[in-house]
Coordinates of C-alpha atoms and ligand atoms in Angstrom, one line a residue:
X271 CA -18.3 103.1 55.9
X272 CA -18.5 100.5 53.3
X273 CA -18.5 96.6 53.9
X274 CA -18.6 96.7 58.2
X275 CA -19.9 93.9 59.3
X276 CA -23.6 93.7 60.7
X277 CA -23.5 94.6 64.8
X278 CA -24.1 91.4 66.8
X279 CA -27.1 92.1 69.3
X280 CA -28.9 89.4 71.6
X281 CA -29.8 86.3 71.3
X282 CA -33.7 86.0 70.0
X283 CA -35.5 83.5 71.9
X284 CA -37.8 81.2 70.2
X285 CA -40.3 78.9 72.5
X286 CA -41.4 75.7 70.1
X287 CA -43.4 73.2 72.3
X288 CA -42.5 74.4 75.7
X289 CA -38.5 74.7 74.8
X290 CA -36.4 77.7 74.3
X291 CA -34.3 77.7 71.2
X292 CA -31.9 81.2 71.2
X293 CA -31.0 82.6 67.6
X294 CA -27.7 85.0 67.7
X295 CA -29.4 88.3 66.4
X296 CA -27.7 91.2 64.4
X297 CA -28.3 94.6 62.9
X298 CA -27.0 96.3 59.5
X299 CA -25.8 100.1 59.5
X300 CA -30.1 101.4 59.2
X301 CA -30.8 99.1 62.2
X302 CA -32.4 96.4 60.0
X303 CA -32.9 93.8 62.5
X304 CA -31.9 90.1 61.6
X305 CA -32.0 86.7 63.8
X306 CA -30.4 83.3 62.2
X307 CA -32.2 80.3 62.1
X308 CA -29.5 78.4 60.2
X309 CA -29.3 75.8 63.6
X310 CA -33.1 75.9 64.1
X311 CA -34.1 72.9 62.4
X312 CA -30.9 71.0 64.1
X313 CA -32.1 71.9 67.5
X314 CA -35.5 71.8 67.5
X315 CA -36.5 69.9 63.8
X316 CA -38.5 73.0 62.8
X317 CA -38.1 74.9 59.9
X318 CA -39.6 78.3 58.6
X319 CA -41.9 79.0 56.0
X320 CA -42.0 82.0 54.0
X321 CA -44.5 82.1 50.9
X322 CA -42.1 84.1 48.3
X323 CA -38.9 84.7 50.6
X324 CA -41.1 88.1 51.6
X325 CA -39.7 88.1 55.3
X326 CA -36.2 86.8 54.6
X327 CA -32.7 87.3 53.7
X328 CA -30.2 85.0 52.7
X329 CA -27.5 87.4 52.6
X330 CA -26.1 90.8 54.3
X331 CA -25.0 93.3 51.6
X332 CA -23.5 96.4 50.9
X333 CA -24.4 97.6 47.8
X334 CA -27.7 99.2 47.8
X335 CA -30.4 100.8 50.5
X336 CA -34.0 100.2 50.0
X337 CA -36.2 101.6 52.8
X338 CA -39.8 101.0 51.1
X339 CA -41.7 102.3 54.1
X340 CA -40.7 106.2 53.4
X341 CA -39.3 105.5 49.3
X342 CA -35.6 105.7 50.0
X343 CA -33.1 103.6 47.8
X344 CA -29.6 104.5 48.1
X345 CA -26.5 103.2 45.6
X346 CA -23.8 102.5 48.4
X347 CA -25.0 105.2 50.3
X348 CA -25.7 107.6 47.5
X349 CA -29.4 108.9 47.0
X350 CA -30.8 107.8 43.7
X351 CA -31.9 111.0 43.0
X352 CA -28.5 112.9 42.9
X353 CA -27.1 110.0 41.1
X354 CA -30.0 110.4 38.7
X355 CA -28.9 114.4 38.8
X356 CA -25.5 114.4 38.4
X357 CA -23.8 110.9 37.4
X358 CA -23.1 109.2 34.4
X359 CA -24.9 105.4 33.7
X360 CA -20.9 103.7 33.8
X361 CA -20.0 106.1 36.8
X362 CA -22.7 104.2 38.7
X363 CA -21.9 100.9 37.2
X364 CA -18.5 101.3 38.5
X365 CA -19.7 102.8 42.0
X366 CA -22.0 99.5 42.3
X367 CA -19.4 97.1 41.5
X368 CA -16.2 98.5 43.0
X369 CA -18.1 100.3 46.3
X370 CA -16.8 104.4 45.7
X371 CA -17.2 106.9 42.6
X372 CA -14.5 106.7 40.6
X373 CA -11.9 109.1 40.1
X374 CA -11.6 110.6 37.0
X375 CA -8.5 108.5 36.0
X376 CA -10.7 105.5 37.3
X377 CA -13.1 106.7 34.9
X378 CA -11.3 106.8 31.7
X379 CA -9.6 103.8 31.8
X380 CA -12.8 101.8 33.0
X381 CA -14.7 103.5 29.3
X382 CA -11.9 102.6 27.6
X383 CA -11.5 98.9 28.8
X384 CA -15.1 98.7 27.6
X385 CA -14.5 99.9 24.7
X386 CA -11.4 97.9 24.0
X387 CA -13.9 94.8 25.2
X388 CA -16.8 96.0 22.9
X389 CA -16.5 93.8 19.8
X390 CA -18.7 91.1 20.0
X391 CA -17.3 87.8 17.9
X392 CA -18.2 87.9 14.7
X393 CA -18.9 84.1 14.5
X394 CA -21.3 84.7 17.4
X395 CA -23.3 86.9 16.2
X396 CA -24.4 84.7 13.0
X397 CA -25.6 82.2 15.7
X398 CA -28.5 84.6 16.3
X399 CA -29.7 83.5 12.6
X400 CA -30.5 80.1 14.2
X401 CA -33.5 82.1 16.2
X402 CA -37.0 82.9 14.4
X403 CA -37.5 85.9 12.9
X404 CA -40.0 87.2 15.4
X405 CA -37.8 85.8 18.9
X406 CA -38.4 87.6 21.8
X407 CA -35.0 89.8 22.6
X408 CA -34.8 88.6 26.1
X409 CA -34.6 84.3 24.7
X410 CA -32.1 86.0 22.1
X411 CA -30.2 88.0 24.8
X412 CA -30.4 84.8 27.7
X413 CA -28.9 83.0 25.2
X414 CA -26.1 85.1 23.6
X415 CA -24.7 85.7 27.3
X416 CA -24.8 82.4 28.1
X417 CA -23.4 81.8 25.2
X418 CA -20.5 84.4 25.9
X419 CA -19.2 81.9 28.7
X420 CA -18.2 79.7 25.3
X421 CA -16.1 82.0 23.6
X422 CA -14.3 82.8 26.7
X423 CA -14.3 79.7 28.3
X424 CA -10.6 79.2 29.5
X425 CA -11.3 82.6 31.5
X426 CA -13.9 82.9 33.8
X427 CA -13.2 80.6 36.6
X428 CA -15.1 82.7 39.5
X429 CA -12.6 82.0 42.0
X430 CA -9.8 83.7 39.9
X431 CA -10.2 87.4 40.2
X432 CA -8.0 88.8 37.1
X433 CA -10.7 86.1 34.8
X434 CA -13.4 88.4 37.1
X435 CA -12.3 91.2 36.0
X436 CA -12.1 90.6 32.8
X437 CA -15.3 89.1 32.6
X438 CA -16.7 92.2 34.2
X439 CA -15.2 94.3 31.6
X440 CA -16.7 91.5 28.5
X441 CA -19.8 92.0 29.8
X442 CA -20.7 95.6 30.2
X443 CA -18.5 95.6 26.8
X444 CA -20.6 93.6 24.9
X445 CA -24.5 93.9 26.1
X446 CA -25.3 96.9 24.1
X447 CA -24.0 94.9 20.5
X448 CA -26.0 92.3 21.9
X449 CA -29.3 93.4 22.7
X450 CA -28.8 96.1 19.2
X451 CA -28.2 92.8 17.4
X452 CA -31.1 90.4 19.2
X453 CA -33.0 93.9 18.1
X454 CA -31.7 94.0 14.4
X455 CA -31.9 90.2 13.6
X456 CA -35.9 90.5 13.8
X457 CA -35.3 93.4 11.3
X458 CA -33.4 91.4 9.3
X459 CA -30.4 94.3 9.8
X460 CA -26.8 93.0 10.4
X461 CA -25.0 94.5 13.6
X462 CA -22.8 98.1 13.1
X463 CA -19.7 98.5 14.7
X464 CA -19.8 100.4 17.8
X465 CA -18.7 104.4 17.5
X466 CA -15.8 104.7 19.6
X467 CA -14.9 107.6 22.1
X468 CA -18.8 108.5 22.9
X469 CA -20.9 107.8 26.0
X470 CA -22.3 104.1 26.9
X471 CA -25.8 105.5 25.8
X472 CA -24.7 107.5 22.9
X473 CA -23.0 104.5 21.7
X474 CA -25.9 102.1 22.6
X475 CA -28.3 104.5 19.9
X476 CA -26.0 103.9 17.4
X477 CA -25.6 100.1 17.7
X478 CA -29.2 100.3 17.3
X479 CA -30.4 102.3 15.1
X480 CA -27.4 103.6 12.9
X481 CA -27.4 102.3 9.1
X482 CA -24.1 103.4 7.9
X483 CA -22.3 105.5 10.5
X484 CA -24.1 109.0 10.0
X485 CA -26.5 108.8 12.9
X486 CA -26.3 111.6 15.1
X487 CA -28.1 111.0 18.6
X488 CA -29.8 113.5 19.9
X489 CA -28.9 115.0 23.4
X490 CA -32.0 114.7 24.9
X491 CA -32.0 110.8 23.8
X492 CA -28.6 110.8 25.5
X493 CA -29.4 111.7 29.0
X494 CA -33.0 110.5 28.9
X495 CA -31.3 106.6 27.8
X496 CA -29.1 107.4 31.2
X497 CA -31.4 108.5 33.4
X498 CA -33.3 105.3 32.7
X499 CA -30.2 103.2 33.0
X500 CA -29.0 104.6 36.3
X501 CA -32.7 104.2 37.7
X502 CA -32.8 100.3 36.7
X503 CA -29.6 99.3 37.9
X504 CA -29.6 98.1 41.1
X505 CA -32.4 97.0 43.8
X506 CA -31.3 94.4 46.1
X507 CA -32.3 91.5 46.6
X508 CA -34.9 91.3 43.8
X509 CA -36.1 88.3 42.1
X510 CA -33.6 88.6 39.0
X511 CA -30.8 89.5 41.5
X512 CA -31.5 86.2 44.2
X513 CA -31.5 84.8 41.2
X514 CA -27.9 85.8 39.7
X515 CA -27.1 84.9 43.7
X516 CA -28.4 81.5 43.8
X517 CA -27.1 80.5 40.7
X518 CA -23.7 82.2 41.1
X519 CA -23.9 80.3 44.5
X520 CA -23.1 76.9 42.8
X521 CA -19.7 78.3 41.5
X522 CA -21.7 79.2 38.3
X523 CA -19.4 81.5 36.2
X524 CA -20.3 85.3 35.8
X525 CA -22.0 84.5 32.5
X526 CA -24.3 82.1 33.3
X527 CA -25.2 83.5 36.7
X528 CA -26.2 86.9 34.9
X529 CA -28.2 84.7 32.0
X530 CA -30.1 83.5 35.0
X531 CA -30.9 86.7 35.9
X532 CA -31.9 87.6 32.4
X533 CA -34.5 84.9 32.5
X534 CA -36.3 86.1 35.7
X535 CA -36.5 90.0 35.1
X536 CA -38.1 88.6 31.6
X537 CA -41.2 87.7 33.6
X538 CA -44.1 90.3 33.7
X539 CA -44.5 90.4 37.5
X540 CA -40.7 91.7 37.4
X541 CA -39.1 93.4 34.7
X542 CA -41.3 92.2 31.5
X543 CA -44.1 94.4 33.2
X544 CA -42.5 97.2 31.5
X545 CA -43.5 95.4 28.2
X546 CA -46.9 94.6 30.2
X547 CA -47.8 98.1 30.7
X548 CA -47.3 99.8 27.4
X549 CA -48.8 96.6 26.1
X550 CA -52.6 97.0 28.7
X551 CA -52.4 101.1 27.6
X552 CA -52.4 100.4 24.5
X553 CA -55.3 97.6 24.9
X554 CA -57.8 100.4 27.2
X555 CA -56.9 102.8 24.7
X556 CA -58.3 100.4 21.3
X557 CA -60.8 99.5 23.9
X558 CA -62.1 103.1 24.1
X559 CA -60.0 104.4 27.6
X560 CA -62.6 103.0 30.2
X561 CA -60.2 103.4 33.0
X562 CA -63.7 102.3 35.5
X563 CA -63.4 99.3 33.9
X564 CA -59.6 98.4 33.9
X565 CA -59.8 99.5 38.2
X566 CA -63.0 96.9 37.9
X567 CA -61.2 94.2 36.4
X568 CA -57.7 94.9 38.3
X569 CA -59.5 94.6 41.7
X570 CA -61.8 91.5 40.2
X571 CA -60.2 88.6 42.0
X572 CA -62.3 86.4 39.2
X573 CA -60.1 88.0 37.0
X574 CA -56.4 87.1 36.2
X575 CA -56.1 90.7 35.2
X576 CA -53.8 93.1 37.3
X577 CA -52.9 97.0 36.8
X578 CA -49.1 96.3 35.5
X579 CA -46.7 98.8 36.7
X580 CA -48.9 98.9 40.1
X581 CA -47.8 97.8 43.5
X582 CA -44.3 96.5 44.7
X583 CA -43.6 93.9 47.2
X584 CA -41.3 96.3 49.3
X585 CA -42.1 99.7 48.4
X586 CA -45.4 100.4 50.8
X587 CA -45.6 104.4 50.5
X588 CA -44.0 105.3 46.8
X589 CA -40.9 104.1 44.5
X590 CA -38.6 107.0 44.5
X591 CA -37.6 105.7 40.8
X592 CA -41.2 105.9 39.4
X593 CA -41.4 109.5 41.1
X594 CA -37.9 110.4 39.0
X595 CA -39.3 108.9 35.8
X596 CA -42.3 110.5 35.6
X597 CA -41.2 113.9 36.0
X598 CA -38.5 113.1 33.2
X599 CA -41.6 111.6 30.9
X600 CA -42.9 115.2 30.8
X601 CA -39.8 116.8 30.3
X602 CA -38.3 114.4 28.0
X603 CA -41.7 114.3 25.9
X604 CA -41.7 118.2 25.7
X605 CA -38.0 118.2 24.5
X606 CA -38.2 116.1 22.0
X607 CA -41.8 117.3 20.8
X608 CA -43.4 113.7 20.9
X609 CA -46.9 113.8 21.8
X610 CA -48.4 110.5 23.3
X611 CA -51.7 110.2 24.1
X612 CA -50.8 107.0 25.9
X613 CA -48.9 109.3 28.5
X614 CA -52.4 111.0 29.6
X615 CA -53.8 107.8 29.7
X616 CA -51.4 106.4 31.9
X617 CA -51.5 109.7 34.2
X618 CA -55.4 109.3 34.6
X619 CA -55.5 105.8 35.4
X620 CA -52.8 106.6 38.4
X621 CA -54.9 109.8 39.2
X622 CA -58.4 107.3 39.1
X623 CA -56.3 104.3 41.3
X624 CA -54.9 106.3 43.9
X625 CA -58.3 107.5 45.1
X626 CA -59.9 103.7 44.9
X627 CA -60.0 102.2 48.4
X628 CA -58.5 98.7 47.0
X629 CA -54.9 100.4 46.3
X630 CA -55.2 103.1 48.9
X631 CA -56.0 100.0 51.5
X632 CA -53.4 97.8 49.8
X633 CA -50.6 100.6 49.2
X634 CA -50.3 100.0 45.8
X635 CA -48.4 102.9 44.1
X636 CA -46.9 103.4 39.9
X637 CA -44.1 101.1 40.5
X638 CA -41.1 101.9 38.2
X639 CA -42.3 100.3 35.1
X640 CA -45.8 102.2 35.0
X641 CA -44.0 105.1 33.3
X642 CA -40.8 104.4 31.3
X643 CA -42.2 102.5 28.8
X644 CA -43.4 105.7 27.5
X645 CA -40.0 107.2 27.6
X646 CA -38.6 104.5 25.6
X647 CA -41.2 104.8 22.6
X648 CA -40.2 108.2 22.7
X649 CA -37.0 107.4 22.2
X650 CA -38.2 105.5 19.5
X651 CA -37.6 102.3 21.1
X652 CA -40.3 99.2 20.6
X653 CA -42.0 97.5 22.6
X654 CA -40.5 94.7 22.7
X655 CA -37.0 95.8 23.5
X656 CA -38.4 97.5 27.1
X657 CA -37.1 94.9 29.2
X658 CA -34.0 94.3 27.5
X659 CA -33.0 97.7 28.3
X660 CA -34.0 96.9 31.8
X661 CA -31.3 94.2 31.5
X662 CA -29.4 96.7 29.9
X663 CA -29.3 99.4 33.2
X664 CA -29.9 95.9 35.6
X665 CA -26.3 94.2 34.0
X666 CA -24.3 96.0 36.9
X667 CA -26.1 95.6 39.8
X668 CA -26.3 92.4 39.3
X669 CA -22.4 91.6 38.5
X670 CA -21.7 93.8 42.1
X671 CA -24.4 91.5 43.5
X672 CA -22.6 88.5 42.3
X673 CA -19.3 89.5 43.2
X674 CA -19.5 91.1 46.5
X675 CA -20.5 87.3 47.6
X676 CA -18.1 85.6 45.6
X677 CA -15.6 88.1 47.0
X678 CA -17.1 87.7 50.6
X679 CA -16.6 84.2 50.7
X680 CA -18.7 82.8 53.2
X681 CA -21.7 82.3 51.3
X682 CA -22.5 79.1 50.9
X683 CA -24.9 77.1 48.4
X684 CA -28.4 78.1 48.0
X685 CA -30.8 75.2 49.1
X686 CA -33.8 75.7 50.4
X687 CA -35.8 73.8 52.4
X688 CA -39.5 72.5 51.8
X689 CA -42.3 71.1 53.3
X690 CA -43.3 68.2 51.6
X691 CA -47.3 67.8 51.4
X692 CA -47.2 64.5 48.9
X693 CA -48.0 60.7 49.0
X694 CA -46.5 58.8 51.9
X695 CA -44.8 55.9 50.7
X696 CA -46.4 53.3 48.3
X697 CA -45.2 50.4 46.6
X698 CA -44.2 50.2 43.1
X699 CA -47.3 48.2 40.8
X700 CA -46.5 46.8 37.1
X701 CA -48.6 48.3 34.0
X702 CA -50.5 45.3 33.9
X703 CA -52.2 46.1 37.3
X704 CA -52.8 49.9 37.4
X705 CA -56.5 50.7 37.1
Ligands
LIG816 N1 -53.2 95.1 40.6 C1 -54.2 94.7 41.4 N2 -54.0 94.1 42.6 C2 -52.8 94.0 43.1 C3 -51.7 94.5 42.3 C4 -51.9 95.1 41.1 N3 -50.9 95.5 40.3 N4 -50.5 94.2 43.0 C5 -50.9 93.6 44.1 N5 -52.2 93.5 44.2 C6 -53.1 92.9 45.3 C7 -53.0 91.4 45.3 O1 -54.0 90.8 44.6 C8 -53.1 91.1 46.8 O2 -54.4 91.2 47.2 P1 -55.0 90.2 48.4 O3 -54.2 90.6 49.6 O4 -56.4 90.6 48.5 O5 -54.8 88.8 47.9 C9 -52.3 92.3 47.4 O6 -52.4 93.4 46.5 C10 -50.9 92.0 47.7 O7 -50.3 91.5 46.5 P2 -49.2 90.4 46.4 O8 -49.2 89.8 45.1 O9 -49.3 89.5 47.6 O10 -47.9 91.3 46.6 P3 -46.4 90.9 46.2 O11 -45.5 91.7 47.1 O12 -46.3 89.4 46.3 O13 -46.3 91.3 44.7 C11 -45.9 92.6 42.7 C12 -45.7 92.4 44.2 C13 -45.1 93.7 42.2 C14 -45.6 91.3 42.0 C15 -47.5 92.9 42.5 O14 -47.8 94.1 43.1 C16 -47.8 92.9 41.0 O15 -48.2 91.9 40.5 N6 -47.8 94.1 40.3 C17 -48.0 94.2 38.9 C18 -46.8 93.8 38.1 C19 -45.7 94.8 38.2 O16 -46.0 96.0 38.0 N7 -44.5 94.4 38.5 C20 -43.3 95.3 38.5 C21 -42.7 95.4 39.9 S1 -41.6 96.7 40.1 C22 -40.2 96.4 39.1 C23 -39.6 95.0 39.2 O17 -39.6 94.4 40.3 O18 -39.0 94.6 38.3

């Protein structure tokens, strides 16, 4: 059943300094075991302290299953991999945000609000001239969402559902136009209108890469792009995702919660390690492929250095995604009769870290990045435009995030606590008598 509400078990008892403190316990529908300390500090002036949120969660949620202990992740209840079989990249978006597979009517009408919601203003788009030639896509994409919440400022109050809805629709609507046009403004190409009455991805290749309408994507492109899409787009409480959370928390509209988001999957220990990876192939291949010596200096703790698109924070035995995208590398790779010697690389540097002790000891395994970044350059897409396409396949996993707790409710602000470890108090000296 979707959305029950967690089972209520006993109360955990907590002994701090010879005193009992008892937290009401629950459990979710896999037996994930919870206890609240919301009244902790109350009763016994202790708070708890957890280096990167690893051991907690600030919300229940019904979206998506992650069981990193045996590689399971489930879309509300769905197995990724028949998704990845058998569904389309806005059949999923719609299954994330509205909790069932739609029915075919469901379906139509949801393409064509997108559709009728694709055209990105005109006016809006010249703003991206104001960024250097060169910008990264994901400041030019952060910004043109955000910037979104301008142009339809008068509707997207997040406690009114119908401005949800149709904020939803704006979105998903608009991203493609805006990461092609974040891509074409650093080629100095003006945007293309979208072609209508084609799939999402079909449509996406042609924002991108189309010069005057004749394009024709490829099939293979086609159902590689959504593959790739449906693998990225949701993961629970991720860093991006918290992030959406948090801000959307605040009351923050849909926009600028998801331009939030934008700005944390950018970074290279989340989604920018797509970029990462391509980026250290490419570097051990100019270097002469020592893969010995990129193992050395990944498990050198001297070094900065680590092996991007390795390891994963939950996922302790394999990520079902990076299982999924590297059997479609080969095939995709083989269909469209690319050969990448970056591909072999990447295989024999898994092959060369899953025998060393550090990662066998550590459980670090290809995370989800470590192999689509060489299906995208097959699909001809550059570097630089890998993590905007995980913002692309990310966009509605984090809007069903964002409105499954606005819906709920009950959440309230995000606020953390801290333990504060500087000066005690000191008094205040004039310029004239500081040393
Ligand atoms: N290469 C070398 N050592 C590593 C790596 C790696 N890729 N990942 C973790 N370790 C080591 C780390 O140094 C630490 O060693 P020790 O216990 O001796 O200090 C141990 O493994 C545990 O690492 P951690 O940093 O405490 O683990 P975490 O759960 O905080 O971090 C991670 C998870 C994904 C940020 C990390 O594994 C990492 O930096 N990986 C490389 C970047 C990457 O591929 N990120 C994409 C993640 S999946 C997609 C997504 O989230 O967007």
């Amino acid at each position: 059943m979707n959305n029950t509400k967690p089972t209520a078990g006993k109360p955990v008892q907590i002994t701090i300094d010879g005193k009992t403190y008892e937290c009401p316990s629950f459990s979710g529908t896999e037996n994930e075991k919870a206890f609240d300390i919301g009244k902790l500090r109350d009763q016994s002036g202790y708070v708890t302290f957890d280096n990167g949120y690893a051991n907690s969660s600030p919300t229940t949620s019904s979206v998506t299953y992650l069981d990193g202990d045996n590689g399971i992740l489930r879309y509300r209840g769905y197995p990724i991999e028949q998704l990845a079989e058998h569904a389309s990249f806005i059949e999923v978006a719609w299954l994330l945000i509205y909790g069932e597979l739609p029915t075919q009517n469901q379906l139509n009408q949801f393409h064509a609000d997108l559709e009728a919601n694709s055209v990105v203003d005109e006016k809006f788009i010249k703003l991206m001239d104001a960024f250097p030639k060169n910008a990264h896509p994901m400041a030019v994409l952060t910004a043109a969402t955000v910037g979104l919440s301008t142009v339809y400022q008068n509707e997207c109050d997040p406690g009114n559902k119908e401005h949800t809805e149709k904020s939803i629709r704006r979105l998903i609507g608009q991203f493609p136009s805006l990461c092609a046009a974040a891509y074409r403004h650093n080629h100095g190409d003006k945007l293309v209108p979208g072609k209508k009455g084609v799939d999402y991805c079909e449509n996406f290749m042609h924002l991108m890469y189309s010069k005057d309408g004749s394009y024709t994507v490829p099939k293979e492109i086609v159902k590689a792009l959504n593959l790739l899409l449906i693998l990225h787009a949701d993961h629970e409480q991720n860093c991006s995702t918290s992030t959406v959370r948090l801000v959307g928390s605040s009351s923050a509209n849909l926009y600028a919660s998801i331009a939030a988001g934008i700005t944390a999957l950018w970074g290279p220990l989340h989604g920018g390690a797509n970029q990462a990876v391509m980026e250290m192939l490419e570097h051990i291949q100019k270097d002469g492929g020592d893969i010995e010596k990129t193992i050395a200096a990944a498990k050198d703790k001297n070094s900065n250095f680590r092996l991007m698109g390795f390891g994963h924070r939950v996922y302790k035995n394999f990520d079902p995604r990076a299982k999924l995208i590297k059997k479609a590398c080969d095939n995709v790779l083989t269909s469209l009769g690319v050969k990448n010697p970056l591909l072999d690389l990447a295989k024999k540097l898994e092959e060369a870290a899953l025998k060393d002790p550090y990662f066998v000891e550590k459980k670090l395994y290809p995370n989800v990045d470590f192999y689509s970044g060489i299906i995208y350059s097959a699909l001809n897409i550059p570097t630089e435009m890998f993590t905007p396409m995980f913002a692309l396949g990310r966009l509605p996993g984090w809007i069903a995030q964002w409105k499954e707790m606005v819906d709920g409710g009950t959440t309230k602000i995000g606020r953390p606590r801290q333990i504060y470890t500087g000066y005690t108090a000191r008094n205040f000296k004039p310029v004239s008598e500081r040393g």
